[in-house]
GROMACS .gro file of C-alpha atoms in nm:
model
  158
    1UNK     CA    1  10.124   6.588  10.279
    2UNK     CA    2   9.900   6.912  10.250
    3UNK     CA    3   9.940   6.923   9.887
    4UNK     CA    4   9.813   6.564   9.891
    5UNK     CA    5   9.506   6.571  10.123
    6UNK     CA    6   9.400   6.879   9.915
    7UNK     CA    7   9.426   6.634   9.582
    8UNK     CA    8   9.192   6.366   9.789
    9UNK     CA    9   8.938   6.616   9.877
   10UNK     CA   10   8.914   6.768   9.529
   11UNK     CA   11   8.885   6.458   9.372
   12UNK     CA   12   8.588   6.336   9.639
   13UNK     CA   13   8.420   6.702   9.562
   14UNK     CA   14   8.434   6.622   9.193
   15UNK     CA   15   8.316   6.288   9.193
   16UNK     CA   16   8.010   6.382   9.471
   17UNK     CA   17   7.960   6.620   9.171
   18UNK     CA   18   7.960   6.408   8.910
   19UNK     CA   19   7.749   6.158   9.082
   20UNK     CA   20   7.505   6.411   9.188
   21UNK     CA   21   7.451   6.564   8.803
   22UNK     CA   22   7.422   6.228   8.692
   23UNK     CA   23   7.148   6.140   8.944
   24UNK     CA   24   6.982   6.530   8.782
   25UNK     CA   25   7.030   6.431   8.437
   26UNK     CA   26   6.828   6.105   8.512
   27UNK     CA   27   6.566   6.250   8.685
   28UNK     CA   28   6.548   6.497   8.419
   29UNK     CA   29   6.559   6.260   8.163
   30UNK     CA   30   6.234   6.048   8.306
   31UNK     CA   31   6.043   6.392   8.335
   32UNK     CA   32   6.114   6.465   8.008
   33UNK     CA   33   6.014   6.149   7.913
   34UNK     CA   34   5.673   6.144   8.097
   35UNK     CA   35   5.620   6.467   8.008
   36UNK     CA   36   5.663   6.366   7.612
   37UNK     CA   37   5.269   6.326   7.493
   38UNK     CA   38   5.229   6.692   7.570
   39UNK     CA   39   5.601   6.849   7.475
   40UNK     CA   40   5.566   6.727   7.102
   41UNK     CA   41   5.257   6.880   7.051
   42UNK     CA   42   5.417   7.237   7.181
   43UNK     CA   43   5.778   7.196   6.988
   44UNK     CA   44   5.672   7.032   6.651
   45UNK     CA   45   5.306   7.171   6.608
   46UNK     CA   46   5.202   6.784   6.555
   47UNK     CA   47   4.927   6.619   6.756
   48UNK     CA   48   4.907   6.269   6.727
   49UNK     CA   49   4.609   6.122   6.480
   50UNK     CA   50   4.731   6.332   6.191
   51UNK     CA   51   4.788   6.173   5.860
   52UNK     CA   52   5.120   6.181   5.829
   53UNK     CA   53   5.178   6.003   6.150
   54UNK     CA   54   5.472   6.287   6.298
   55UNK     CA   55   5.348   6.268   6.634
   56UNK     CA   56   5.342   5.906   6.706
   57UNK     CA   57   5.741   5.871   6.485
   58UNK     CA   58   5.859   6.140   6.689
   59UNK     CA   59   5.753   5.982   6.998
   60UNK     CA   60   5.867   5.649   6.945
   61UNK     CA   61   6.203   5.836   6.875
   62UNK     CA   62   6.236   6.026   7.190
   63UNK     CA   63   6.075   5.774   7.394
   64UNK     CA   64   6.351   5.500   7.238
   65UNK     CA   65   6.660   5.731   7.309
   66UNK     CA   66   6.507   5.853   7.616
   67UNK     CA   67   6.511   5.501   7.802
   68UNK     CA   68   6.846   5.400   7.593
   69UNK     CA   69   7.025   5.739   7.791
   70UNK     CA   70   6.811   5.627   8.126
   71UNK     CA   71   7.017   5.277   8.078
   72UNK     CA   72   7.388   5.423   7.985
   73UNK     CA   73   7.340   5.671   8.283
   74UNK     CA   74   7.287   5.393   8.478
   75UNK     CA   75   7.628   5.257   8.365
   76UNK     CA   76   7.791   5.564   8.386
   77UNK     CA   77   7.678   5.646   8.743
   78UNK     CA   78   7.796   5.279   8.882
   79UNK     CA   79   8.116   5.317   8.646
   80UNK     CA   80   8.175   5.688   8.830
   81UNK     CA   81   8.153   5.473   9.200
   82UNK     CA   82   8.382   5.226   9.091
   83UNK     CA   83   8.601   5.495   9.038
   84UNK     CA   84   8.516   5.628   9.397
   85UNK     CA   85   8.616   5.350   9.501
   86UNK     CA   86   8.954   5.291   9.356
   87UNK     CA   87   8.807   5.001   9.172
   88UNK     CA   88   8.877   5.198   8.791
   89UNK     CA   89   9.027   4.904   8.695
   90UNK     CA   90   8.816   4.624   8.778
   91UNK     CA   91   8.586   4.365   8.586
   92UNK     CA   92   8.278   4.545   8.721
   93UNK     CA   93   8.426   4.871   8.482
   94UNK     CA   94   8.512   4.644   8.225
   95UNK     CA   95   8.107   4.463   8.203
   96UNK     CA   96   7.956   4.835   8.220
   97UNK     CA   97   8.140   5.030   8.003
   98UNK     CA   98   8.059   4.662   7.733
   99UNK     CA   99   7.693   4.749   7.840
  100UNK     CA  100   7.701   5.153   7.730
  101UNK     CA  101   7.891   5.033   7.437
  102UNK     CA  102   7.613   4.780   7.305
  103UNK     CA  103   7.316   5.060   7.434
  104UNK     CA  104   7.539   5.300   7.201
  105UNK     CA  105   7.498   5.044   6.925
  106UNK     CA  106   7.144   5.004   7.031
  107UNK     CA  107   7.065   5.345   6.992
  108UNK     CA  108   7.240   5.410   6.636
  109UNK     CA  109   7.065   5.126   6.490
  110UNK     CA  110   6.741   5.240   6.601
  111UNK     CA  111   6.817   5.552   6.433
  112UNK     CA  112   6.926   5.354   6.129
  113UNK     CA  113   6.606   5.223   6.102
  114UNK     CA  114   6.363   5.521   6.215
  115UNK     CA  115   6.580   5.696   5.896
  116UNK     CA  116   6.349   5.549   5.656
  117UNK     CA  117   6.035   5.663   5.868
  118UNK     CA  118   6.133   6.032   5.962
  119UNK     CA  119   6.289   6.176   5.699
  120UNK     CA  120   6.525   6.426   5.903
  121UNK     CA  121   6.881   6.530   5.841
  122UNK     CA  122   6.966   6.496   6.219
  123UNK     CA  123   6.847   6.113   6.229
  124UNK     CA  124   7.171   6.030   5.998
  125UNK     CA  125   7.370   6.262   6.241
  126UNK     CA  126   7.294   6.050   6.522
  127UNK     CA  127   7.300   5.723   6.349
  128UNK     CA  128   7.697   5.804   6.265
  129UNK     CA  129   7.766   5.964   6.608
  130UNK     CA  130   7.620   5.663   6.807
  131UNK     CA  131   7.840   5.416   6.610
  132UNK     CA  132   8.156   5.599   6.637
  133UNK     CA  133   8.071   5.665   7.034
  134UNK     CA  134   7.987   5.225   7.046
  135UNK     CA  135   8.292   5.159   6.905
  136UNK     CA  136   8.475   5.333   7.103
  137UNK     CA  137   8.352   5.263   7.375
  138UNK     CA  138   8.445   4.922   7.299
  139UNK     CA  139   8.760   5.034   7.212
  140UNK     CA  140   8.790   5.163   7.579
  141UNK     CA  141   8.652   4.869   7.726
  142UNK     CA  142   8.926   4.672   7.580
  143UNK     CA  143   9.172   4.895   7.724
  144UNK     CA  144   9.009   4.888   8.101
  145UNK     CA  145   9.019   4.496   8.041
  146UNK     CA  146   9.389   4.480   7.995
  147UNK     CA  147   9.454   4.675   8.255
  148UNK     CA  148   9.301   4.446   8.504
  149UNK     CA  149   9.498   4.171   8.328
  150UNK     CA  150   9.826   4.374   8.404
  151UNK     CA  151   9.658   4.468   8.767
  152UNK     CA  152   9.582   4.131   8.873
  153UNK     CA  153   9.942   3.991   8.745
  154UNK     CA  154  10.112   4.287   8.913
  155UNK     CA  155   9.901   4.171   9.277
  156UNK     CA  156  10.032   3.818   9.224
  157UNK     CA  157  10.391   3.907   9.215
  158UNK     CA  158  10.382   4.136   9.500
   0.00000   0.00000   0.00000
């Protein structure tokens, strides 16, 4: 019984955690975002106007994935309650971790296009990364999905 109630409150501490740096890395990621016209200038030595147009690519880039990670926090936070809750396994999981997937997918083929405008390395990186991560998450989603099949027929019978 000790060994158990210890369990419980570990697992509360780590999800208050988890909830709480997800809530940070939100806020952080709208500052960042807000904050964007004057960090490019300072990291990339481009101000916006100049011929080559770096300033305004680079922004549309981080301002894109910015509001795509804003979104699949979202998710993630709401998916972390669920699991608060003892509702892992429930359609709610299922719809939101279908949503991340298609933001992943979102994300990559923005990147896909952006390639032939910024002519980075890194842009390919992410363009394979964020597929793989969409799939899988798709992947998972299926999995969640069948497990509220096998749930839901395992409530019936009891």
């Amino acid at each position: 019984m000790g060994c158990e109630n210890l369990s419980t409150k570990l697992q509360k501490g780590l999800g208050r955690f988890l909830e709480f740096a997800l809530i940070f890395a939100m806020l952080l990621a709208a500052v960042l975002m807000v904050t964007l016209p004057w960090s490019i200038p300072d990291v990339t030595q481009h101000v916006a106007g100049e011929p080559e147009r770096l300033f305004e690519k680079y922004f549309a880039v981080l301002a894109v994935s910015g509001f795509m990670a804003e979104l699949m926090l979202w998710q993630g936070l709401h998916i972390l309650r669920n699991i608060s809750r003892g509702k892992a396994f429930s359609d709610d999981t299922v719809r939101r971790l279908r949503a991340v997937g298609r933001e992943a997918l979102v994300i990559a083929a923005f990147y896909f296009i952006m390639v032939f405008f910024v002519h980075k390395f890194f842009m390919v990186v992410v363009f394979v990364a964020f597929t793989i991560i969409g799939l899988l998450l798709f992947v998972m989603a299926q999995l969640f999905a069948e497990a509220v099949h096998y749930k839901t027929e395992n409530d019936m019978t009891v």
